[in-house]
């Protein structure tokens, strides 16, 4: 049985940094943590339900208590690029914290999720009253900045094929479990979702994964992706690819 805590997923070459922002409130003592809870309101979102929408007036941030939240950007043509999947401990709604602006991307729930909403006014008051809250917020923003910097670097320097190989390695490291010397990943991300993460089409992702399967690198079923040759998949990260 895999007992690891769920981890955020986004494109990066530094897998160890994926969950850095999850503990941004951990430095708070029990009294300050209670003050944060009292300032916020708890909300539940069903699978597929929108948390906030790109272009909507910004009013605060959402701290993930349970579930998984996707953040994504929608271009003028309607094409979506998934920025990240966030898990408990992370917050969504930045980089703005105090309001008075518009959301620059959207967020929705990948599954039934519970989030603590902190209004911009509440965050400002907490920061002014408790220095540790200010430090925690800075920690959270640093983690977010590194996340989106890594994403820009990946899109600017890696082909779609390389980005998909990186994503498969990340999923193997964070969601995979070893069974008989192979890495098994439960399929909780669809081909369409993989496509929006690597900036490609669903058809291209399907074709590329089928090619990896025909080469014996992996086996794909409706429920799982089994990586039969993990070393081969890792080696592909250094291969030049065109898209």
CSV table of C-alpha atoms in Angstrom, one decimal:
chain,number,residue,atom,x,y,z
A,1,UNK,CA,0.0,0.0,0.0
A,2,UNK,CA,1.3,3.5,-0.9
A,3,UNK,CA,1.0,5.8,2.1
A,4,UNK,CA,2.6,8.9,0.6
A,5,UNK,CA,0.7,12.1,0.9
A,6,UNK,CA,-0.7,13.4,-2.4
A,7,UNK,CA,1.7,15.8,-4.1
A,8,UNK,CA,1.1,18.8,-6.4
A,9,UNK,CA,1.9,18.1,-10.1
A,10,UNK,CA,3.3,20.6,-12.5
A,11,UNK,CA,6.0,20.6,-15.2
A,12,UNK,CA,9.4,21.0,-13.7
A,13,UNK,CA,12.9,19.5,-13.9
A,14,UNK,CA,13.2,19.6,-10.1
A,15,UNK,CA,10.8,17.0,-8.8
A,16,UNK,CA,11.8,17.5,-5.2
A,17,UNK,CA,10.3,21.0,-5.3
A,18,UNK,CA,6.8,19.9,-6.3
A,19,UNK,CA,5.4,20.1,-2.8
A,20,UNK,CA,7.4,23.0,-1.4
A,21,UNK,CA,4.4,25.2,-1.0
A,22,UNK,CA,2.2,22.7,0.8
A,23,UNK,CA,3.5,23.7,4.2
A,24,UNK,CA,3.3,27.5,3.9
A,25,UNK,CA,1.1,27.7,7.1
A,26,UNK,CA,3.2,25.1,9.1
A,27,UNK,CA,5.3,27.8,10.8
A,28,UNK,CA,2.2,29.1,12.6
A,29,UNK,CA,1.6,28.2,16.2
A,30,UNK,CA,-1.8,26.9,17.3
A,31,UNK,CA,-3.1,30.3,18.4
A,32,UNK,CA,-2.2,32.0,15.1
A,33,UNK,CA,-3.5,29.0,13.1
A,34,UNK,CA,-6.8,29.3,15.0
A,35,UNK,CA,-6.9,33.0,14.1
A,36,UNK,CA,-6.4,32.2,10.4
A,37,UNK,CA,-9.3,29.6,10.6
A,38,UNK,CA,-11.6,32.1,12.3
A,39,UNK,CA,-10.9,34.7,9.5
A,40,UNK,CA,-11.8,32.2,6.8
A,41,UNK,CA,-14.8,30.4,5.6
A,42,UNK,CA,-14.9,26.7,4.5
A,43,UNK,CA,-16.4,25.7,1.2
A,44,UNK,CA,-16.9,22.4,-0.6
A,45,UNK,CA,-16.7,22.0,-4.4
A,46,UNK,CA,-17.9,19.0,-6.4
A,47,UNK,CA,-15.9,17.4,-9.2
A,48,UNK,CA,-15.7,19.8,-12.1
A,49,UNK,CA,-17.1,22.8,-10.2
A,50,UNK,CA,-15.3,26.1,-10.8
A,51,UNK,CA,-13.5,27.7,-7.8
A,52,UNK,CA,-12.8,31.0,-9.7
A,53,UNK,CA,-12.7,32.1,-13.3
A,54,UNK,CA,-10.1,33.9,-15.4
A,55,UNK,CA,-11.1,37.6,-15.6
A,56,UNK,CA,-13.3,37.4,-12.6
A,57,UNK,CA,-12.8,40.0,-9.8
A,58,UNK,CA,-10.2,38.8,-7.3
A,59,UNK,CA,-11.4,38.7,-3.7
A,60,UNK,CA,-8.9,36.4,-1.9
A,61,UNK,CA,-7.2,33.0,-1.9
A,62,UNK,CA,-8.3,29.5,-1.3
A,63,UNK,CA,-6.3,27.0,0.9
A,64,UNK,CA,-6.8,23.4,-0.1
A,65,UNK,CA,-7.9,21.3,2.9
A,66,UNK,CA,-9.0,18.2,1.0
A,67,UNK,CA,-9.1,17.1,-2.7
A,68,UNK,CA,-7.3,18.3,-5.8
A,69,UNK,CA,-7.6,21.6,-7.6
A,70,UNK,CA,-6.5,22.4,-11.2
A,71,UNK,CA,-5.4,25.8,-12.2
A,72,UNK,CA,-5.4,26.6,-15.9
A,73,UNK,CA,-5.2,29.4,-18.4
A,74,UNK,CA,-7.5,29.8,-21.4
A,75,UNK,CA,-6.2,31.5,-24.5
A,76,UNK,CA,-8.2,33.8,-26.9
A,77,UNK,CA,-9.0,30.7,-29.1
A,78,UNK,CA,-10.4,28.8,-26.2
A,79,UNK,CA,-7.4,26.5,-25.9
A,80,UNK,CA,-6.5,25.6,-22.3
A,81,UNK,CA,-3.1,25.1,-20.7
A,82,UNK,CA,-3.1,23.4,-17.3
A,83,UNK,CA,-0.7,25.1,-15.0
A,84,UNK,CA,-0.7,22.7,-12.1
A,85,UNK,CA,-2.7,20.3,-9.9
A,86,UNK,CA,-2.7,21.4,-6.3
A,87,UNK,CA,-3.2,19.2,-3.3
A,88,UNK,CA,-3.9,19.8,0.5
A,89,UNK,CA,-1.7,22.5,2.1
A,90,UNK,CA,-1.3,24.6,-1.1
A,91,UNK,CA,-3.3,27.7,-1.9
A,92,UNK,CA,-4.8,28.8,-5.2
A,93,UNK,CA,-5.9,32.3,-6.3
A,94,UNK,CA,-2.5,34.1,-6.3
A,95,UNK,CA,-0.3,35.8,-7.2
A,96,UNK,CA,-2.6,38.6,-6.0
A,97,UNK,CA,-3.5,38.3,-2.3
A,98,UNK,CA,-5.3,41.4,-1.3
A,99,UNK,CA,-7.9,41.7,-4.1
A,100,UNK,CA,-8.4,44.9,-6.2
A,101,UNK,CA,-7.6,43.0,-9.5
A,102,UNK,CA,-8.8,40.3,-11.8
A,103,UNK,CA,-7.9,36.6,-11.7
A,104,UNK,CA,-5.3,35.9,-14.5
A,105,UNK,CA,-6.3,32.2,-14.7
A,106,UNK,CA,-9.0,29.8,-13.5
A,107,UNK,CA,-9.4,27.0,-11.1
A,108,UNK,CA,-11.7,24.0,-10.8
A,109,UNK,CA,-12.0,20.9,-8.7
A,110,UNK,CA,-10.7,17.5,-10.0
A,111,UNK,CA,-12.7,15.7,-7.3
A,112,UNK,CA,-14.9,16.6,-4.3
A,113,UNK,CA,-12.7,19.1,-2.5
A,114,UNK,CA,-12.8,21.3,0.6
A,115,UNK,CA,-11.1,24.7,0.6
A,116,UNK,CA,-10.7,27.5,3.2
A,117,UNK,CA,-11.4,30.9,1.7
A,118,UNK,CA,-9.5,33.9,3.0
A,119,UNK,CA,-10.6,37.3,1.7
A,120,UNK,CA,-8.1,39.9,0.7
A,121,UNK,CA,-9.2,42.0,3.6
A,122,UNK,CA,-8.7,39.1,6.1
A,123,UNK,CA,-5.2,38.3,4.7
A,124,UNK,CA,-4.2,42.0,5.1
A,125,UNK,CA,-5.4,42.1,8.7
A,126,UNK,CA,-3.7,38.8,9.5
A,127,UNK,CA,-0.4,40.0,8.0
A,128,UNK,CA,-0.5,43.2,10.0
A,129,UNK,CA,-1.4,41.4,13.2
A,130,UNK,CA,0.9,38.4,13.0
A,131,UNK,CA,4.4,38.6,11.5
A,132,UNK,CA,4.5,34.8,11.2
A,133,UNK,CA,1.5,34.9,8.8
A,134,UNK,CA,3.4,37.4,6.7
A,135,UNK,CA,6.4,35.1,6.5
A,136,UNK,CA,4.2,32.2,5.7
A,137,UNK,CA,2.5,34.1,2.9
A,138,UNK,CA,6.0,35.0,1.5
A,139,UNK,CA,7.0,31.3,1.6
A,140,UNK,CA,3.8,30.4,-0.3
A,141,UNK,CA,4.4,33.1,-3.0
A,142,UNK,CA,8.1,32.0,-3.4
A,143,UNK,CA,6.9,28.4,-4.0
A,144,UNK,CA,4.4,29.6,-6.6
A,145,UNK,CA,6.9,31.8,-8.3
A,146,UNK,CA,9.3,28.8,-8.6
A,147,UNK,CA,6.5,26.7,-10.0
A,148,UNK,CA,5.5,29.1,-12.8
A,149,UNK,CA,9.1,29.9,-13.5
A,150,UNK,CA,9.8,26.2,-14.0
A,151,UNK,CA,6.7,26.0,-16.3
A,152,UNK,CA,7.9,28.8,-18.5
A,153,UNK,CA,11.3,27.3,-18.7
A,154,UNK,CA,9.9,23.9,-19.7
A,155,UNK,CA,7.7,25.4,-22.4
A,156,UNK,CA,10.5,27.6,-23.7
A,157,UNK,CA,13.3,25.0,-23.9
A,158,UNK,CA,11.7,21.6,-24.2
A,159,UNK,CA,9.7,20.1,-27.1
A,160,UNK,CA,6.2,18.7,-26.5
A,161,UNK,CA,7.7,15.2,-26.6
A,162,UNK,CA,10.2,16.0,-23.9
A,163,UNK,CA,7.5,17.7,-21.8
A,164,UNK,CA,5.4,14.5,-22.0
A,165,UNK,CA,8.4,12.4,-21.0
A,166,UNK,CA,9.1,14.7,-18.1
A,167,UNK,CA,5.4,14.6,-17.0
A,168,UNK,CA,5.4,10.7,-17.1
A,169,UNK,CA,8.6,10.7,-15.0
A,170,UNK,CA,6.9,13.1,-12.5
A,171,UNK,CA,3.8,10.9,-12.3
A,172,UNK,CA,5.9,7.8,-11.8
A,173,UNK,CA,7.9,9.5,-9.0
A,174,UNK,CA,4.9,11.0,-7.2
A,175,UNK,CA,1.9,8.7,-7.9
A,176,UNK,CA,3.5,5.4,-9.0
A,177,UNK,CA,4.0,2.3,-6.9
A,178,UNK,CA,6.5,-0.5,-7.6
A,179,UNK,CA,4.9,-3.9,-8.5
A,180,UNK,CA,7.2,-6.7,-9.6
A,181,UNK,CA,9.9,-4.3,-10.6
A,182,UNK,CA,7.6,-2.1,-12.7
A,183,UNK,CA,6.0,1.2,-11.8
A,184,UNK,CA,2.2,1.3,-11.8
A,185,UNK,CA,0.3,4.6,-12.0
A,186,UNK,CA,-3.4,4.7,-11.5
A,187,UNK,CA,-5.1,6.6,-14.3
A,188,UNK,CA,-6.6,9.6,-12.5
A,189,UNK,CA,-5.5,11.9,-15.3
A,190,UNK,CA,-7.1,11.6,-18.7
A,191,UNK,CA,-5.3,12.0,-22.1
A,192,UNK,CA,-7.1,15.3,-22.5
A,193,UNK,CA,-5.6,16.5,-19.1
A,194,UNK,CA,-2.2,15.3,-20.1
A,195,UNK,CA,-2.5,17.2,-23.3
A,196,UNK,CA,-3.4,20.5,-21.6
A,197,UNK,CA,-0.4,20.1,-19.3
A,198,UNK,CA,2.2,19.6,-22.1
A,199,UNK,CA,0.6,22.0,-24.6
A,200,UNK,CA,-0.4,19.4,-27.2
A,201,UNK,CA,-3.6,17.9,-28.6
A,202,UNK,CA,-5.3,14.8,-27.1
A,203,UNK,CA,-4.8,13.0,-30.4
A,204,UNK,CA,-1.0,13.7,-30.3
A,205,UNK,CA,-0.8,12.5,-26.7
A,206,UNK,CA,-2.7,9.3,-27.5
A,207,UNK,CA,-0.4,8.6,-30.5
A,208,UNK,CA,2.8,9.2,-28.6
A,209,UNK,CA,1.7,7.0,-25.7
A,210,UNK,CA,0.8,4.3,-28.2
A,211,UNK,CA,4.2,4.5,-29.7
A,212,UNK,CA,5.8,4.1,-26.2
A,213,UNK,CA,3.6,1.1,-25.7
A,214,UNK,CA,4.6,-0.5,-29.0
A,215,UNK,CA,8.2,-0.1,-28.0
A,216,UNK,CA,7.6,-1.9,-24.8
A,217,UNK,CA,8.3,1.1,-22.6
A,218,UNK,CA,4.9,1.0,-21.0
A,219,UNK,CA,1.6,-0.9,-20.9
A,220,UNK,CA,-1.7,1.1,-20.9
A,221,UNK,CA,-5.1,0.0,-19.7
A,222,UNK,CA,-8.3,1.9,-18.8
A,223,UNK,CA,-7.3,1.8,-15.1
A,224,UNK,CA,-3.5,2.0,-15.1
A,225,UNK,CA,-0.3,3.0,-16.9
A,226,UNK,CA,2.4,0.5,-16.1
A,227,UNK,CA,6.0,1.6,-16.9
A,228,UNK,CA,7.8,-1.6,-17.9
A,229,UNK,CA,11.1,0.1,-18.6
A,230,UNK,CA,11.6,3.0,-16.2
A,231,UNK,CA,15.3,3.4,-17.2
A,232,UNK,CA,14.3,3.8,-20.8
A,233,UNK,CA,11.8,6.5,-19.9
A,234,UNK,CA,14.4,8.3,-17.9
A,235,UNK,CA,16.9,8.1,-20.7
A,236,UNK,CA,14.4,9.8,-23.0
A,237,UNK,CA,14.7,13.0,-21.0
A,238,UNK,CA,18.1,13.6,-22.6
A,239,UNK,CA,17.1,12.7,-26.2
A,240,UNK,CA,16.6,15.5,-28.7
A,241,UNK,CA,13.0,15.5,-30.0
A,242,UNK,CA,11.0,17.5,-32.5
A,243,UNK,CA,7.4,18.5,-32.4
